[in-house]
JSON list of C-alpha atoms in Angstrom, two decimals:
[
{"chain": "A", "resi": 1, "resn": "MET", "atom": "CA", "xyz": [16.30, -8.41, -71.88]},
{"chain": "A", "resi": 2, "resn": "GLN", "atom": "CA", "xyz": [14.38, -6.28, -70.00]},
{"chain": "A", "resi": 3, "resn": "TRP", "atom": "CA", "xyz": [16.47, -7.07, -66.19]},
{"chain": "A", "resi": 4, "resn": "GLN", "atom": "CA", "xyz": [18.75, -9.68, -65.00]},
{"chain": "A", "resi": 5, "resn": "TYR", "atom": "CA", "xyz": [18.98, -10.82, -61.14]},
{"chain": "A", "resi": 6, "resn": "ARG", "atom": "CA", "xyz": [22.29, -11.11, -59.68]},
{"chain": "A", "resi": 7, "resn": "ALA", "atom": "CA", "xyz": [23.17, -13.47, -56.42]},
{"chain": "A", "resi": 8, "resn": "ASP", "atom": "CA", "xyz": [25.54, -14.90, -54.47]},
{"chain": "A", "resi": 9, "resn": "HIS", "atom": "CA", "xyz": [24.90, -18.60, -55.26]},
{"chain": "A", "resi": 10, "resn": "PRO", "atom": "CA", "xyz": [23.80, -20.64, -58.12]},
{"chain": "A", "resi": 11, "resn": "ALA", "atom": "CA", "xyz": [20.30, -21.32, -58.95]},
{"chain": "A", "resi": 12, "resn": "THR", "atom": "CA", "xyz": [18.84, -25.21, -58.88]},
{"chain": "A", "resi": 13, "resn": "ALA", "atom": "CA", "xyz": [15.69, -24.64, -60.61]},
{"chain": "A", "resi": 14, "resn": "LEU", "atom": "CA", "xyz": [13.14, -22.38, -61.78]},
{"chain": "A", "resi": 15, "resn": "ASP", "atom": "CA", "xyz": [9.80, -21.48, -63.17]},
{"chain": "A", "resi": 16, "resn": "THR", "atom": "CA", "xyz": [7.65, -18.89, -63.49]},
{"chain": "A", "resi": 17, "resn": "ASP", "atom": "CA", "xyz": [3.47, -18.43, -63.69]},
{"chain": "A", "resi": 18, "resn": "GLY", "atom": "CA", "xyz": [3.75, -14.97, -66.34]},
{"chain": "A", "resi": 19, "resn": "ASP", "atom": "CA", "xyz": [3.55, -12.99, -63.37]},
{"chain": "A", "resi": 20, "resn": "THR", "atom": "CA", "xyz": [6.14, -13.73, -60.74]},
{"chain": "A", "resi": 21, "resn": "VAL", "atom": "CA", "xyz": [9.45, -15.81, -61.10]},
{"chain": "A", "resi": 22, "resn": "TYR", "atom": "CA", "xyz": [10.64, -18.62, -58.90]},
{"chain": "A", "resi": 23, "resn": "VAL", "atom": "CA", "xyz": [13.75, -18.64, -58.29]},
{"chain": "A", "resi": 24, "resn": "ALA", "atom": "CA", "xyz": [15.60, -21.63, -55.86]},
{"chain": "A", "resi": 25, "resn": "TYR", "atom": "CA", "xyz": [19.32, -21.69, -54.81]},
{"chain": "A", "resi": 26, "resn": "ASN", "atom": "CA", "xyz": [21.96, -24.03, -53.57]},
{"chain": "A", "resi": 27, "resn": "SER", "atom": "CA", "xyz": [21.76, -22.18, -50.17]},
{"chain": "A", "resi": 28, "resn": "GLY", "atom": "CA", "xyz": [18.18, -23.41, -49.46]},
{"chain": "A", "resi": 29, "resn": "VAL", "atom": "CA", "xyz": [16.67, -19.92, -50.66]},
{"chain": "A", "resi": 30, "resn": "LEU", "atom": "CA", "xyz": [13.91, -19.40, -52.31]},
{"chain": "A", "resi": 31, "resn": "ILE", "atom": "CA", "xyz": [12.87, -16.48, -53.95]},
{"chain": "A", "resi": 32, "resn": "ALA", "atom": "CA", "xyz": [10.26, -14.83, -56.25]},
{"chain": "A", "resi": 33, "resn": "LEU", "atom": "CA", "xyz": [10.42, -11.72, -57.79]},
{"chain": "A", "resi": 34, "resn": "ASP", "atom": "CA", "xyz": [8.17, -9.55, -60.39]},
{"chain": "A", "resi": 35, "resn": "ALA", "atom": "CA", "xyz": [8.26, -11.03, -63.87]},
{"chain": "A", "resi": 36, "resn": "ASN", "atom": "CA", "xyz": [8.20, -7.45, -65.57]},
{"chain": "A", "resi": 37, "resn": "ASP", "atom": "CA", "xyz": [10.38, -5.78, -62.95]},
{"chain": "A", "resi": 38, "resn": "GLY", "atom": "CA", "xyz": [12.66, -8.19, -61.68]},
{"chain": "A", "resi": 39, "resn": "SER", "atom": "CA", "xyz": [11.84, -6.69, -58.13]},
{"chain": "A", "resi": 40, "resn": "VAL", "atom": "CA", "xyz": [12.16, -8.91, -54.93]},
{"chain": "A", "resi": 41, "resn": "ARG", "atom": "CA", "xyz": [8.23, -9.88, -53.42]},
{"chain": "A", "resi": 42, "resn": "TRP", "atom": "CA", "xyz": [9.34, -12.67, -51.01]},
{"chain": "A", "resi": 43, "resn": "HIS", "atom": "CA", "xyz": [11.72, -14.44, -50.29]},
{"chain": "A", "resi": 44, "resn": "THR", "atom": "CA", "xyz": [12.19, -17.22, -47.77]},
{"chain": "A", "resi": 45, "resn": "GLU", "atom": "CA", "xyz": [14.97, -20.39, -46.34]},
{"chain": "A", "resi": 46, "resn": "LEU", "atom": "CA", "xyz": [13.58, -23.95, -47.83]},
{"chain": "A", "resi": 47, "resn": "LYS", "atom": "CA", "xyz": [14.14, -26.33, -44.35]},
{"chain": "A", "resi": 48, "resn": "VAL", "atom": "CA", "xyz": [13.10, -30.15, -43.44]},
{"chain": "A", "resi": 49, "resn": "ASP", "atom": "CA", "xyz": [12.40, -30.94, -39.64]},
{"chain": "A", "resi": 50, "resn": "GLY", "atom": "CA", "xyz": [14.18, -27.58, -39.42]},
{"chain": "A", "resi": 51, "resn": "ALA", "atom": "CA", "xyz": [17.03, -28.69, -41.31]},
{"chain": "A", "resi": 52, "resn": "PRO", "atom": "CA", "xyz": [18.17, -26.32, -44.36]},
{"chain": "A", "resi": 53, "resn": "THR", "atom": "CA", "xyz": [17.44, -27.90, -47.86]},
{"chain": "A", "resi": 54, "resn": "THR", "atom": "CA", "xyz": [17.80, -27.44, -51.59]},
{"chain": "A", "resi": 55, "resn": "ALA", "atom": "CA", "xyz": [15.09, -27.51, -53.96]},
{"chain": "A", "resi": 56, "resn": "LEU", "atom": "CA", "xyz": [16.12, -29.46, -57.30]},
{"chain": "A", "resi": 57, "resn": "SER", "atom": "CA", "xyz": [13.03, -29.23, -59.07]},
{"chain": "A", "resi": 58, "resn": "LEU", "atom": "CA", "xyz": [9.82, -26.54, -58.99]},
{"chain": "A", "resi": 59, "resn": "ALA", "atom": "CA", "xyz": [6.42, -26.11, -61.11]},
{"chain": "A", "resi": 60, "resn": "VAL", "atom": "CA", "xyz": [4.26, -24.04, -60.56]},
{"chain": "A", "resi": 61, "resn": "ALA", "atom": "CA", "xyz": [0.41, -25.41, -60.35]},
{"chain": "A", "resi": 62, "resn": "PRO", "atom": "CA", "xyz": [-3.13, -24.24, -60.51]},
{"chain": "A", "resi": 63, "resn": "GLN", "atom": "CA", "xyz": [-4.74, -22.36, -57.51]},
{"chain": "A", "resi": 64, "resn": "GLY", "atom": "CA", "xyz": [-1.69, -20.36, -56.44]},
{"chain": "A", "resi": 65, "resn": "HIS", "atom": "CA", "xyz": [0.75, -24.01, -55.49]},
{"chain": "A", "resi": 66, "resn": "LEU", "atom": "CA", "xyz": [4.24, -24.33, -55.87]},
{"chain": "A", "resi": 67, "resn": "LEU", "atom": "CA", "xyz": [5.46, -27.47, -56.07]},
{"chain": "A", "resi": 68, "resn": "ILE", "atom": "CA", "xyz": [8.99, -28.02, -54.15]},
{"chain": "A", "resi": 69, "resn": "GLY", "atom": "CA", "xyz": [11.22, -31.13, -54.90]},
{"chain": "A", "resi": 70, "resn": "PRO", "atom": "CA", "xyz": [13.84, -30.80, -52.32]},
{"chain": "A", "resi": 71, "resn": "SER", "atom": "CA", "xyz": [16.98, -32.82, -52.05]},
{"chain": "A", "resi": 72, "resn": "THR", "atom": "CA", "xyz": [16.86, -34.83, -48.45]},
{"chain": "A", "resi": 73, "resn": "ALA", "atom": "CA", "xyz": [17.21, -38.22, -48.07]},
{"chain": "A", "resi": 74, "resn": "GLY", "atom": "CA", "xyz": [13.82, -40.52, -48.32]},
{"chain": "A", "resi": 75, "resn": "SER", "atom": "CA", "xyz": [11.11, -38.89, -50.62]},
{"chain": "A", "resi": 76, "resn": "TRP", "atom": "CA", "xyz": [9.94, -35.75, -49.98]},
{"chain": "A", "resi": 77, "resn": "SER", "atom": "CA", "xyz": [7.44, -33.29, -51.70]},
{"chain": "A", "resi": 78, "resn": "ALA", "atom": "CA", "xyz": [6.52, -30.12, -50.47]},
{"chain": "A", "resi": 79, "resn": "ARG", "atom": "CA", "xyz": [3.83, -26.92, -51.76]},
{"chain": "A", "resi": 80, "resn": "LEU", "atom": "CA", "xyz": [3.98, -23.50, -51.55]},
{"chain": "A", "resi": 81, "resn": "ASP", "atom": "CA", "xyz": [0.00, -22.33, -50.78]},
{"chain": "A", "resi": 82, "resn": "ARG", "atom": "CA", "xyz": [-0.77, -18.66, -50.75]},
{"chain": "A", "resi": 83, "resn": "ASP", "atom": "CA", "xyz": [-3.36, -17.75, -47.87]},
{"chain": "A", "resi": 84, "resn": "PRO", "atom": "CA", "xyz": [-6.13, -15.88, -49.87]},
{"chain": "A", "resi": 85, "resn": "GLU", "atom": "CA", "xyz": [-6.49, -13.78, -46.68]},
{"chain": "A", "resi": 86, "resn": "SER", "atom": "CA", "xyz": [-3.41, -12.60, -45.73]},
{"chain": "A", "resi": 87, "resn": "GLU", "atom": "CA", "xyz": [-1.27, -13.52, -48.92]},
{"chain": "A", "resi": 88, "resn": "ALA", "atom": "CA", "xyz": [1.47, -14.62, -46.88]},
{"chain": "A", "resi": 89, "resn": "PHE", "atom": "CA", "xyz": [3.41, -17.64, -48.21]},
{"chain": "A", "resi": 90, "resn": "VAL", "atom": "CA", "xyz": [2.77, -21.39, -45.88]},
{"chain": "A", "resi": 91, "resn": "LEU", "atom": "CA", "xyz": [5.34, -24.55, -46.76]},
{"chain": "A", "resi": 92, "resn": "ARG", "atom": "CA", "xyz": [3.36, -27.81, -46.77]},
{"chain": "A", "resi": 93, "resn": "SER", "atom": "CA", "xyz": [4.99, -31.06, -46.85]},
{"chain": "A", "resi": 94, "resn": "SER", "atom": "CA", "xyz": [4.52, -34.62, -46.97]},
{"chain": "A", "resi": 95, "resn": "HIS", "atom": "CA", "xyz": [7.23, -37.23, -46.01]},
{"chain": "A", "resi": 96, "resn": "ALA", "atom": "CA", "xyz": [6.89, -40.65, -47.76]},
{"chain": "A", "resi": 97, "resn": "SER", "atom": "CA", "xyz": [9.31, -43.86, -47.29]}
]
């Protein structure tokens, strides 16, 4: 084992692109860890319409996208996009009935 990361909450979903390990927790936190050493690259709290939510699925997609399947009423999906200029991440959501 190269490294391990301990958290206060159980993980609900994870995926990797080879460089970064993305982990969602039942607390609503989404964290990105460096795959080489386990250091935290960034973290955020997931919210839908201002209310905390928990991701039940994550999938790394092409072009720097992270697809998120949260546990909320109705059908909702999100995509985490990397802004190429600032390297920041932007959460984009879509609702369906």
